Short mmCIF file of the C-alpha atoms (twelve columns), coordinates in Angstrom:
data_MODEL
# 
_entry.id   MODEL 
# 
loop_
_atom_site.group_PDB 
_atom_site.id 
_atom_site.type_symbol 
_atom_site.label_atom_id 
_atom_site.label_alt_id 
_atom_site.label_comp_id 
_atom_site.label_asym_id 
_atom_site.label_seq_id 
_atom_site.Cartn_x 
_atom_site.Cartn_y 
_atom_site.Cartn_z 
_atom_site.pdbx_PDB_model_num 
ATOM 1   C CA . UNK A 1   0.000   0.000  0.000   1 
ATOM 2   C CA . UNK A 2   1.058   3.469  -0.789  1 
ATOM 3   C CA . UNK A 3   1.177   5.842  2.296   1 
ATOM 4   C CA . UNK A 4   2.464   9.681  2.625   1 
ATOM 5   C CA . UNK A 5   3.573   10.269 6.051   1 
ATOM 6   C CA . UNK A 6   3.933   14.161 7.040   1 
ATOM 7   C CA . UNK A 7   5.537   15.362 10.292  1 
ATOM 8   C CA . UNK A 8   7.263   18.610 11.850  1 
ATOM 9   C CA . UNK A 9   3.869   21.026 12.184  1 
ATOM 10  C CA . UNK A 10  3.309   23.406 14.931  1 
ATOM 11  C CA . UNK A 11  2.689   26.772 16.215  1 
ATOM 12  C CA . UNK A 12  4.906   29.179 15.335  1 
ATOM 13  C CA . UNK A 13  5.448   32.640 15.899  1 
ATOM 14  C CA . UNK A 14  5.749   34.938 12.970  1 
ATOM 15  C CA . UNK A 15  9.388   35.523 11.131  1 
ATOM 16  C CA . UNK A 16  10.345  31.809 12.946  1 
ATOM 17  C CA . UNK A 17  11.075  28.566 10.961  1 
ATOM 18  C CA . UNK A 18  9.660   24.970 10.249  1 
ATOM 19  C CA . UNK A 19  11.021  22.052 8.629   1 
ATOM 20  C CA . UNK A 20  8.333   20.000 7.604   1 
ATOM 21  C CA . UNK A 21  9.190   16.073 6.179   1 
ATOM 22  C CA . UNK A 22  6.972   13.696 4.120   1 
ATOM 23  C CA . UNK A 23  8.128   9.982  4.417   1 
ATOM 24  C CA . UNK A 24  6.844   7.506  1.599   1 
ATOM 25  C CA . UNK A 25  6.098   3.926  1.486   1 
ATOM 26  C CA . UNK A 26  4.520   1.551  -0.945  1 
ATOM 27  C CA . UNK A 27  5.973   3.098  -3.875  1 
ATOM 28  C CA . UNK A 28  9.852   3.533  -5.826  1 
ATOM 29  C CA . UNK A 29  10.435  7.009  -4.796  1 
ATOM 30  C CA . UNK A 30  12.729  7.750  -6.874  1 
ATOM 31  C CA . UNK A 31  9.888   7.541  -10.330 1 
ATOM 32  C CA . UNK A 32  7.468   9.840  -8.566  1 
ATOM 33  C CA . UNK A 33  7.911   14.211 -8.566  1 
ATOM 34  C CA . UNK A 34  6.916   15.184 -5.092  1 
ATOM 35  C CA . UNK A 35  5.429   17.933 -3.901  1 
ATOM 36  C CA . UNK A 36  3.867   20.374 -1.286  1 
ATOM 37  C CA . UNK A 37  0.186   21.842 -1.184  1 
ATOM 38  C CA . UNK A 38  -1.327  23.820 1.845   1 
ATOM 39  C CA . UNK A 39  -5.512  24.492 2.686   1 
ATOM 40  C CA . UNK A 40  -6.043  26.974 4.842   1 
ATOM 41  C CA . UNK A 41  -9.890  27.376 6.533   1 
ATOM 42  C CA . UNK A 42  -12.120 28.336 4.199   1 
ATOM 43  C CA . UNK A 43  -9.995  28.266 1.261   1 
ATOM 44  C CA . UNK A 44  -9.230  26.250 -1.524  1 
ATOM 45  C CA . UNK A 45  -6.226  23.970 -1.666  1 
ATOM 46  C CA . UNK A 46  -3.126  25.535 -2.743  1 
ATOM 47  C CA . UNK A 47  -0.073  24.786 -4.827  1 
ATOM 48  C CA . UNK A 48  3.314   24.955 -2.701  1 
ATOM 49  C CA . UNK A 49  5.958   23.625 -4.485  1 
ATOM 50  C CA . UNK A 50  7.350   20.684 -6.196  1 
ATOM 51  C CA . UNK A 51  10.924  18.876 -6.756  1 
ATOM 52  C CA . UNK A 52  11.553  16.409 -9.484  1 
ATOM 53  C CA . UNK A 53  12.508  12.560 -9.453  1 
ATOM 54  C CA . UNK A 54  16.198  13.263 -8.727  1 
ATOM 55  C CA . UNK A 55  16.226  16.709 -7.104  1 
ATOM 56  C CA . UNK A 56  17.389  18.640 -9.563  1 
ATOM 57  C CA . UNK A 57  14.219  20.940 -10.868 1 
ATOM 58  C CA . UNK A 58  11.675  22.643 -8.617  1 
ATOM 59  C CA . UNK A 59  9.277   25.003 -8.490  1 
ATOM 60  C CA . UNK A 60  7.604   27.177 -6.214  1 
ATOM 61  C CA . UNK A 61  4.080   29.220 -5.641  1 
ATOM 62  C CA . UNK A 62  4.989   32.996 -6.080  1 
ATOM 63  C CA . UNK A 63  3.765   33.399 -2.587  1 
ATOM 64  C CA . UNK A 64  6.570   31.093 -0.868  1 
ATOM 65  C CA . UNK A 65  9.774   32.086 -3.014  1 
ATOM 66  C CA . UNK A 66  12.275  32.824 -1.158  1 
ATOM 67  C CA . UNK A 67  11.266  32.019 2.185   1 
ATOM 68  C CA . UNK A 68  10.842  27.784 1.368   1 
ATOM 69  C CA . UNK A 69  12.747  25.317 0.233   1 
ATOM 70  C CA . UNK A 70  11.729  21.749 -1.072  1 
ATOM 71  C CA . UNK A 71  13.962  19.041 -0.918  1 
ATOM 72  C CA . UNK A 72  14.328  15.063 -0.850  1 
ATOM 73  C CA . UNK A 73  16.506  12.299 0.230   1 
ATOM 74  C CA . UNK A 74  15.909  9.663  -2.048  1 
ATOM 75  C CA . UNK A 75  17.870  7.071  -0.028  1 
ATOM 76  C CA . UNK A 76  15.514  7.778  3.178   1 
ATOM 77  C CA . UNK A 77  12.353  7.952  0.786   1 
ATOM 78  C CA . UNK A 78  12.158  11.562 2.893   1 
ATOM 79  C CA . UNK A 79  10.519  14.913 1.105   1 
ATOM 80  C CA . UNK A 80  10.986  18.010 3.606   1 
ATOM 81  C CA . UNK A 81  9.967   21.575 3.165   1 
ATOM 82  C CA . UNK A 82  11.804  23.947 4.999   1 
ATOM 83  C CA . UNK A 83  9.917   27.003 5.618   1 
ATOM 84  C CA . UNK A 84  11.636  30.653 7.056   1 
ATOM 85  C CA . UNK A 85  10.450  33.554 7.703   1 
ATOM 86  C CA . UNK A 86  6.936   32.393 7.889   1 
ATOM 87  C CA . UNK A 87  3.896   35.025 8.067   1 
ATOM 88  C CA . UNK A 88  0.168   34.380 9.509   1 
ATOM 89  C CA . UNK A 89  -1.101  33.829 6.447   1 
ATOM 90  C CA . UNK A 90  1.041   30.653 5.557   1 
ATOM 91  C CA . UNK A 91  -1.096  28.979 8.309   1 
ATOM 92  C CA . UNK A 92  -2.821  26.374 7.043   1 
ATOM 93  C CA . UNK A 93  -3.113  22.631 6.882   1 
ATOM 94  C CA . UNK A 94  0.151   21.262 4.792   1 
ATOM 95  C CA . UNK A 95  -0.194  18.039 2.442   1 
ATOM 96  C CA . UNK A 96  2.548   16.172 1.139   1 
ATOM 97  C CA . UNK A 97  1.578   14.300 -2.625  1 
ATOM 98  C CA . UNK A 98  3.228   12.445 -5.360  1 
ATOM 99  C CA . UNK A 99  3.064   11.920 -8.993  1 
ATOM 100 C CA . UNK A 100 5.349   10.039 -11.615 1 
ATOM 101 C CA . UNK A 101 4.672   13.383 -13.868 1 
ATOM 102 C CA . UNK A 102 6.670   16.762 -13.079 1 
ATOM 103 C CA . UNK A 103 3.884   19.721 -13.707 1 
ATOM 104 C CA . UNK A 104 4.052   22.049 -16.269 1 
ATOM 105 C CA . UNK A 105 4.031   25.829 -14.741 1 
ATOM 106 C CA . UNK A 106 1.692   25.228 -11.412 1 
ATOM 107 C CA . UNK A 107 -0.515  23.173 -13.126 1 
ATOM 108 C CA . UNK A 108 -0.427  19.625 -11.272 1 
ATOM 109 C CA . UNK A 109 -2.283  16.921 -10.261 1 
ATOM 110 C CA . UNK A 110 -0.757  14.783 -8.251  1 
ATOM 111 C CA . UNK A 111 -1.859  10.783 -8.197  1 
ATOM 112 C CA . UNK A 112 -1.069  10.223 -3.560  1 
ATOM 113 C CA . UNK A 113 -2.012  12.479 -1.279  1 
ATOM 114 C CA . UNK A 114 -0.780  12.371 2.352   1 
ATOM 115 C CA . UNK A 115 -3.179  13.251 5.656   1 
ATOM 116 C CA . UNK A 116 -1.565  16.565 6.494   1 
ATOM 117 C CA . UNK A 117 0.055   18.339 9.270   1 
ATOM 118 C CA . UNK A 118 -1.342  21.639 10.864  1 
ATOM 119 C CA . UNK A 119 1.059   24.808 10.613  1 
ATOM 120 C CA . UNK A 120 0.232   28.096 12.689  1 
ATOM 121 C CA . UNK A 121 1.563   31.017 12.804  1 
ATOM 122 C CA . UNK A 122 1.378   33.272 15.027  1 
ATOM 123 C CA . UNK A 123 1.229   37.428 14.702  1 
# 
């Protein structure tokens, strides 16, 4: 079975950091793009970022540049989002996902979804 395993959410205050990690099972991580979305209440899901098969490519929402950073370990099966100088509104609920496709621009759809871990921050 194929299971997306996110950790490292929390409160926060605002301008601190997180490291948020995503472990995978079930599937050859090394074929599947992974990536980042985040819901806050209220709102539609939104795009985060994404890192291809091997680490070398990613892409981010216009919103996060700068501040996060995806990453993977492909020997621990591990995808981690570290995320600085964070602001109120990147509270939200963050999901981890997976897809054997890298998107084109933000459009993506990825195939496994993880449960999601809670991120507030604080003003």
């Amino acid at each position: 079975q194929v299971q997306l395993v996110e950790s490292g959410g929390g409160l926060v205050q605002a301008g601190g950091s997180l490291r948020l990690s995503c472990v995978a099972s079930g599937i050859t991580f090394t074929n599947y793009a992974m990536g980042w979305f985040r819901q806050a209440p209220e709102k539609e899901r939104e795009f985060v970022g994404v890192v291809s098969r091997s680490g070398g490519n990613t892409n981010y929402a216009d919103s996060v540049k700068g501040r996060f950073t995806i990453s993977r370990v492909n020997a621990k099966n591990t995808l981690y989002l570290q995320m600085n100088s964070l602001k109120p509104e990147d509270t939200a609920v963050y999901y981890c996902a997976a897809d054997h496709g890298y998107p084109y621009g933000s459009i993506w759809n990825p195939f496994y979804w993880g449960q999601g871990t809670q991120v507030t921050v604080s003003s």
